[in-house]
C-alpha angles and dihedrals in degrees: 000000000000101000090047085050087054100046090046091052097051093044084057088046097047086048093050088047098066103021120134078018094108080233103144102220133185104214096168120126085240090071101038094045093065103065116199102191102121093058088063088043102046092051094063092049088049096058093052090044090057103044098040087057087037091063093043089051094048088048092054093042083060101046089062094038091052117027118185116244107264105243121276121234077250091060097135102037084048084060099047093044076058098051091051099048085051087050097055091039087058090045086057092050095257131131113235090182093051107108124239118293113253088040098145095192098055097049087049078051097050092039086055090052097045093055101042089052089045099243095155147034083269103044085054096048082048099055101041087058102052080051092051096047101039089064083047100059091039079063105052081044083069102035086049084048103050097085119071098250128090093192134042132183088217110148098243093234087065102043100086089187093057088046096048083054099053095058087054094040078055089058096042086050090055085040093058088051099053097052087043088064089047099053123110088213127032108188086052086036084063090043090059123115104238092045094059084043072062089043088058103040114026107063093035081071094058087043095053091063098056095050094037087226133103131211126198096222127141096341078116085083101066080080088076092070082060073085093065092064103093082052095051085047088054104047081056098057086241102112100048108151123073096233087059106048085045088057096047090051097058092041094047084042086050105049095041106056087051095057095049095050089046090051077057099054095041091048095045093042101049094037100058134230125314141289105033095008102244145155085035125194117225108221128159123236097243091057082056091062106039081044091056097040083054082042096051099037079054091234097131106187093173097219081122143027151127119295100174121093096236097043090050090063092045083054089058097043096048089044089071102051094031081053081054103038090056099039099051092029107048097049097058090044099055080039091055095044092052083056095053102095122220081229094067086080120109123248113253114183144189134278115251078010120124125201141173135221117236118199148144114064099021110179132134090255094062109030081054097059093037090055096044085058095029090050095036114147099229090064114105107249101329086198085155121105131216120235105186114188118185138156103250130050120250125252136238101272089052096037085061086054094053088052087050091057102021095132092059096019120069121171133197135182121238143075140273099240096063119089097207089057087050095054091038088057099048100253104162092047098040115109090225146004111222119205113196119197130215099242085189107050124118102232111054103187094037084061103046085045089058092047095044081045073055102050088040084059098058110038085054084053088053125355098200093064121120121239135210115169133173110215121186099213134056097220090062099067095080088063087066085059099059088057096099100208086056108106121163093214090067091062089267100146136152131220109216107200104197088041087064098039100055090036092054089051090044090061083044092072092053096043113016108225107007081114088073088043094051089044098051092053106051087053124088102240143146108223100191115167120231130206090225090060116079122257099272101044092062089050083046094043092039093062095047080071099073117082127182113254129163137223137166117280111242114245081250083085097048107114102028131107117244091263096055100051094050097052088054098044076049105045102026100034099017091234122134107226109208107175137353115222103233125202107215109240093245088060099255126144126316108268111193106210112206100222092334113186143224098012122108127243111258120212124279085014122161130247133201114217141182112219146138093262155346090274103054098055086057076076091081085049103050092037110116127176099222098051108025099041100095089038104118095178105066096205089062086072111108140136112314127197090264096081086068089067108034089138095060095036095046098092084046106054095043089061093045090045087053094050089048091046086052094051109043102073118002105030094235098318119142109268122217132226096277088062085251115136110247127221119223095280086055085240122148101246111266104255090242082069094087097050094043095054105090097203125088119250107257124223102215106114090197087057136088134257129215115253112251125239123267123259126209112223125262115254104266116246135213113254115247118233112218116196124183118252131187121313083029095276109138115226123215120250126182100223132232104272086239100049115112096203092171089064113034103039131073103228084136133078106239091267095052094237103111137027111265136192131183111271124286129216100228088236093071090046100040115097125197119208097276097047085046084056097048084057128095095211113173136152083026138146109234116194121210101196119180108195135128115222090262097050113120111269119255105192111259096186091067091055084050104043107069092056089055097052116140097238084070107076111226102258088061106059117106113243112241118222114186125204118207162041105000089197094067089036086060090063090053094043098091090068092043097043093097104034103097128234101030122143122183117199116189102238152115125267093224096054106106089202091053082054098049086051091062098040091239084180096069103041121113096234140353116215126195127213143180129185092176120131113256108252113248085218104045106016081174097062085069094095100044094103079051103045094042099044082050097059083037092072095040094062097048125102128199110189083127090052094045090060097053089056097047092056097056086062095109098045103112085189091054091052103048089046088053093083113223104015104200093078092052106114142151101273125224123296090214130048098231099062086060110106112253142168120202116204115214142209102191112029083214085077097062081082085076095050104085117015102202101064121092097226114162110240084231100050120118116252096252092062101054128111097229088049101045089051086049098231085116124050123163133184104253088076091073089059077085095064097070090060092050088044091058101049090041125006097190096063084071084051088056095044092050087046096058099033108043090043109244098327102172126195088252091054084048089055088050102056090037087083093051108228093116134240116345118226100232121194111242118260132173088250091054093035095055078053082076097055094083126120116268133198112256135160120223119204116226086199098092124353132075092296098057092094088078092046073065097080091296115145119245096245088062087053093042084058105047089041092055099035101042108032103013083233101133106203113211103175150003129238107199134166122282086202147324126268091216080184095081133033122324093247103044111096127202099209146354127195131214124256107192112205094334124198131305089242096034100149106231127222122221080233093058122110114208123222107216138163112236150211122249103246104213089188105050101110131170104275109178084205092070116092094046088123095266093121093165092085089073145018102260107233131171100237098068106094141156138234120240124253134207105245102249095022090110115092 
């Protein structure tokens, strides 16, 4: 009764199943009674059963046919002549195991192979289709399953399903064929699992036709090739990380095996108990599957479970491995998911949208500082975002810092090396590509060589991309050049970090404390004063707002000289113009030209400025005559409606600008080449003129001046030859009256940009204490320099270089003294050999009398220098030779010293042998009061440096007092400088030039191939080099322009500087206080204004930092330095070499 109740029911499900399906069924007892499982089955048994006889007889039939040679008494000498032969075929690049050509069977083989690991076009189209197909008859698996019934009587020319697996089962077929033929070993190749899963599922299909019937069987099966999934990834180069193809293993393992078993449980329960089948229980397969997850999890919730014999003990023996399966799968996989991390995503960004790519030295230190200058607010419309891939993962503290900026910060975890992260990061679309240094990393070159491993990988990625990229070292630069996709003119460009410190400190020495004021200009920051801060940090903290930008010029300029242009932009816009960028006329390269005198100013030209932001340097572009010129609030000048018309108001406005430009400055009187207004002899006005004109200067720009008096000229004076002598100390000698020294001697590098002398051995350069002491050194740079013989190198030459540019004339340059271990200097020297008046003495930096022998009192800075590793235990130790060598000299005093030099007073022959007299001058009493300038490490060590001020530990550099009066620099404040050479490369173009002192690509190209400097002969061409702005300070103390040190406002003295003399004057450097200890015109400190006010009220006490004119006629004149100060403007970066007393002949 049971079993006919059971029969009856599925014949009515079956029914309900395909009906309206136009299936026609026959759904009678007759037809169900008679089950015709085996025949399906039997079929697949049969299959196995052939082939696999099939392959043992075919083995058999081959081992009579060809029978294998018995063994020679030689056997093993035969074996090793073999060897041999193989040995000498693989050393000329044959196969000796490659089977004769013409073998049809192994090129089927290798044809087979090629196609089932996707090889080729074919193999991939292959194995994308067996993919493809294998889910798809997984799926009408399901679909087939999903009624109650195993077997149907369904005609097979009615049943789509069957016929739609037909086709499939036709394709594996082919499929199984085709890997037959690749494999290496037939009779294994038959025992495999999927071809048993073919076994199972491909005849019953055939079968199935001739019964018209069909049988659900072991199609089930057909689930196990979901484990050849990973492989199938693979062979299609999707999969590609080990992690990935692991975790699609166990995934693909997992769920296999779970549908099969369920495809069990769901054939044994709805087919009955053996042996006739009977009493079955209808269960659908998704049931199966929900019944064996509860089963495996060992839940267990009993709504549903086998109640057929057979499938009861299924149930046991899968419960063990299914036990197994989720209790060791599971596990790694959740394992394998935690380690994969949420960076390994790709970067998809917006459309319209720029970003750039930050890598290199990625930790929360430095990406802090990079986005607090990148994102700055003063910046015009940042809309780029940063895309930063690196190896590790952040951690929490920058994680947090991620969260803070997500909507302009995006990280991602790889390397740079690795095509796949490039491409996962946008490369090849990003606007730039950032490489950050370790400035504190121990190895130097090792560094540079992984970032420029880094650049090399990119640019071999795309070589369109555009590279900007922070060295260490100065050295390392040439290997850039030898990239061959690097080209400067694309906005490729390279930060040396050692180049622009000791550029910056080198400076430093001509100009004390115009380091801080670069710095601060190139660096993003607010400056916005405070009531709670004293009087002169809000001046100090006022100028490090101001930052350089750029913008194109309005036609309202064309026309106009430089100075001109810049007393307007001052006086009208209150901007403060720099530089102009010039297109040579032949179409060459832009050139920017720093102050540059006598050329006019070409249409759409662009200007450098120094402001308080992006916006108000729009003012120089929206400033139109005809509409600003009655404007008194500068912030009132916008667009106007004549930029609408520019084409029909450019004639006009050039006519206009060159009437404002004539009457300016000179009411109508011919201008010479410098841009300053002649009298009617054509003479420069005499300095005295400023202070003799009784009338302010106005600050209309629209008004006249009054025409200055005229000046007779100066007696001309022979030039002075200076030759070198022994220990490298030039000696003055008067030269022959027809001898052309400009023309016939190599004083010049070959480019004309920097002093040159034919190379010294270091021996005759090299002092001990009691030489030093022999020599009357004052004016001079001396060099404290703590380094072992096997410390990294820092460049000295670049520390050298700017203070032996040409635009300097020979008698000014300041004679270097270095201080330290000549073993290390030695290594250094060939870069030094052909830069003239250097002295080494071998010493030690914190050895007061070292430092007595150099006169380290009357020199005109100190500069102190370590090229000692960091320590990995203490990085903040780094700093202990500078900091104490710092408070050394402090604490130093020098009244003995003081005599010594007062009594030589009358020596005419100490005095002539002094160099440039008007800098000698009765040194400090106390060693605080010598120049100096501290390079730092750790910027938290600046703390340590003066020991009167009331800094805050935790205070940022740039507030400091050490760093605002420009005696401390430290590296960190050139992270600033990626940001500015993104948004404008040529503002790094600008810094370098007037750092570094005139350094030129071709110069680069020189010294890339590391033989120094080149002696070049003077030509008009190199001579004309010379003619390029300095820095230089000016003292309002004495001088014709001491009468606006007297209460006068800086733009006056802004007017008269840049009228009367070219010199633009772009900051103060004033004193922070008196040390009434000492003498009443000694001064402790002094601080740095950049570009202060228009009414900033000056000191007598002020120096003034200014950009100056080459003077082509200042010659050395012995006669200088007798106390009539009123022949010159007295300024801080003339000095003198020292002499050796009875070297003058």
């Amino acid at each position: 009764m049971r079993t006919e109740m059971a029969v009856k029911s599925q014949i009515v499900m079956e029914q309900s199943s395909t009906g309206g399906g136009g299936l026609n069924m026959v759904g009678d007892e007759e037809c169900l009674s008679d089950r015709k499982w085996w025949c399906f089955l039997l079929s697949s048994i049969f299959t196995f059963i052939l082939g696999l006889l099939s392959v043992v007889l075919v083995r058999i039939i081959q081992s009579f046919m060809c029978p294998k040679q018995g063994d020679d008494q030689n056997s093993e000498e035969e074996k090793q002549r073999l060897k041999d032969e193989a040995k000498k075929l693989r050393l000329q690049g044959q196969n000796p195991d490659e089977a004769p050509e013409g073998d049809f069977m192994s090129e089927a083989k290798d044809w087979a192979g090629e196609l089932i690991s996707a090889q080729t076009g074919m193999g991939k189209i292959l194995v994308t289709n067996v993919f493809i197909l294998s889910i798809s008859s997984l799926v009408i698996y399901f679909i087939d399953a999903s009624s109650d019934g195993v077997e149907q009587c369904v005609p097979w020319i009615e049943n789509t399903t069957q016929q739609i697996d037909l086709a499939f089962n036709i394709f594996f077929m082919v499929y199984f064929f085709i890997r037959f033929i690749a494999a290496s070993d037939k009779f294994w190749f038959m025992l495999e699992l999927y071809s048993f899963v073919d076994y199972f599922t491909i005849p019953p299909s055939f079968v199935s036709i001739y019964l018209d019937r069909t049988w659900i069987g072991l199609r089930f099966l057909r689930a196990l090739r979901l484990m050849t999934v990973p492989d199938i990834l693979q062979y299609l180069n999707i999969l590609k990380t080990s992690t990935s193809i692991r975790l699609a293993q166990l995934i693909s393992l997992f769920v296999s095996v779970w549908l099969t078993g369920a495809g069990v449980v769901h054939l044994l329960e709805n087919s009955g108990d053996l042996p006739n089948f009977s009493e079955p229980e209808p269960i659908t397969y998704w049931n199966a599957v929900y019944f064996l997850m509860v089963t495996m999890s060992t839940v267990g919730y009993g709504d549903i479970t086998c109640l057929t014999e057979v499938g009861r003990v299924f149930q046991l023996m899968f419960l063990a491995v299914g036990l197994m399966l989720f209790a060791g799968v599971l596990p790694e996989i959740l394992e394998l998911l935690g380690q994969r991390s949420k960076w390994m995503g790709s970067y998809s960004g917006v459309k319209g949208k720029r970003h750039i790519v930050v890598c290199g030295n990625i930790t929360f230190e430095s990406v802090s500082v990079f986005l607090m200058d990148f994102l700055h607010e003063d910046r015009d419309d940042v809309d780029v975002e940063v895309v930063f891939l690196h190896r590790a993962e952040p951690d929490l503290e920058f994680e947090g810092l991620l969260k803070r900026q997500h909507t302009r910060v995006k990280y991602f975890q790889g390397s740079l090396m690795n095509a796949m992260d490039l491409e996962r990061a946008k490369v090849h679309e990003a606007d730039a590509c950032l490489v950050l240094a370790n400035k504190y990393c121990p190895d130097p070159d090792a560094e540079d060589a992984a970032n420029i491993m880094r650049v090399i990988s990119m640019k071999n990625y795309c070589e369109e991309s555009r590279i900007i990229i922070q060295l260490m070292q100065y050295h390392n630069k040439a290997y850039l050049l030898n990239i061959p996709s690097w080209d400067w003119k694309q906005g490729d460009d390279v930060i040396c970090l050692a180049e622009l410190k000791l550029g910056f400190i080198a400076q430093s020495c001509l100009a004390p404390g115009f380091s801080t004021m670069m710095a601060n200009l190139f660096a993003m920051r607010s400056g916005e004063p405070s009531d709670d801060m004293q009087a002169w940090q809000n001046d100090y903290i006022q100028g490090t707002g101001c930052e350089m930008y750029t913008e194109t010029l309005s036609p309202t300029f064309t026309g106009m000289t430089f100075s001109q242009a810049s007393e307007l932009c001052f006086v009208k816009l209150k901007l403060l113009l720099l530089a102009v960028e010039v297109r040579p006329d032949d179409g060459g390269d832009t050139k920017i030209s720093i102050n540059p005198r006598g050329s006019k100013i070409p249409a759409n030209t662009v200007g450098f400025f120094i402001a308080q932001s992006a916006e108000e340097v729009k003012r120089a572009w929206y400033y139109c005559k005809a509409c600003h010129e009655d404007v008194k609030n500068e912030n009132q000048i916008k667009k106007c409606k004549c930029k609408n018309f520019i084409g029909g108001m450019m004639v006009h406005s050039v006519l206009k600008s060159q009437q404002i430009g004539q009457h300016i400055t000179t009411d109508g009187k011919p201008v010479q080449p410098n841009g300053v207004a002649a009298t009617k002899s054509g003479l420069q006005p005499p300095p005295t003129a400023v202070a003799k004109t009784g009338s302010p200067v106005k600050k209309s720009v629209s008004m006249k001046e009054e025409s200055a008096p005229e000046i007779v000229p100066e007696n001309p004076r022979a030039p002075i030859r200076q030759d070198p002598m022994r220990n490298g100390h030039p000696v003055i000698v008067q030269p022959a009256s027809d001898f052309d020294f400009e023309k016939t001697e190599m004083k010049y590098d070959s480019t004309g940009m920097f002093h040159w002398t034919p190379a010294r051995s270091i021996d005759d350069c090299i002092l001990d204490r009691n030489q030093a002491a022999m020599t009357v050194l004052n004016g001079h740079v001396v060099v404290c320099l703590f380094a072992h013989s096997d410390s990294p190198l820092i460049g000295l030459r670049n520390l050298v270089m700017p203070l032996r540019a040409s635009n300097f004339h020979f008698h000014e340059l300041k004679h270097v003294v270095i201080v330290g271990a000549v073993d290390y200097i030695k290594r250094e020297w060939k870069t030094l050999q052909n830069l003239p008046k250097i002295s080494v003495l071998n010493g030690s930096p914190l050895s007061r009398a070292d430092l007595r022998a150099v006169n380290v009192n009357l020199c005109d800075m100190c500069v102190i220098l370590s090229a000692k590793v960091p320590s990995n235990d203490d990085p903040t130790l780094a700093d202990k030779e500078a900091i104490l060598a710092s408070l050394n000299i402090k604490a130093m005093t020098f009244g003995d010293i003081i005599t010594n030099i007062e009594s030589m007073g009358d020596s005419k022959d100490a005095l002539n042998n002094m160099g440039d007299t008007t800098v000698k001058r009765p040194g400090p009493i106390y060693g605080t009061n010598v120049p100096m300038i501290t390079e730092l490490v750790n910027d938290s060590n600046v703390q340590f440096l003066d020991q009167d001020d009331d800094d805050d530990p935790d205070t940022e550099l740039y507030l400091t007092q050490p760093f605002a009066c420009g005696t401390a620099f430290a590296v960190s404040v050139l992270d600033s400088l990626m940001s500015t050479t993104y948004f404008n490369q040529n503002a790094l173009t600008l810094i370098r030039s007037l750092i570094t002192g005139g350094a030129t690509p071709e110069l680069e190209l020189i010294l890339a191939e590391g033989a120094g400097l080149r002696g070049g002969y003077s030509t008009p061409e190199t001579l004309g080099n010379r003619d390029r702005c300095r820095v230089g300070q000016i003292s309002l103390t004495e001088g014709p322009l001491a009468k606006y040190g007297e209460g006068a406002k800086y733009i006056d003295l802004f007017v008269a500087a840049l009228r009367q003399y070219g010199m633009l004057c772009i900051g103060l450097y004033r004193i922070l206080f008196r040390d009434t200890s000492t003498s009443t015109d000694a001064s402790s400190k002094r601080y740095v204004i950049t570009n202060p006010p228009n009414d900033f009220n000056l000191l007598p006490s002020d120096q003034v930092f200014v950009l100056m004119q080459f003077d082509p006629g200042m010659e050395y004149r012995p006669g200088w330095g007798d106390g009539k100060t009123g022949d010159r403007i007295p300024r801080s970066s003339q000095g003198g070499g020292g002499q050796k007393k009875g070297d003058a002949s």
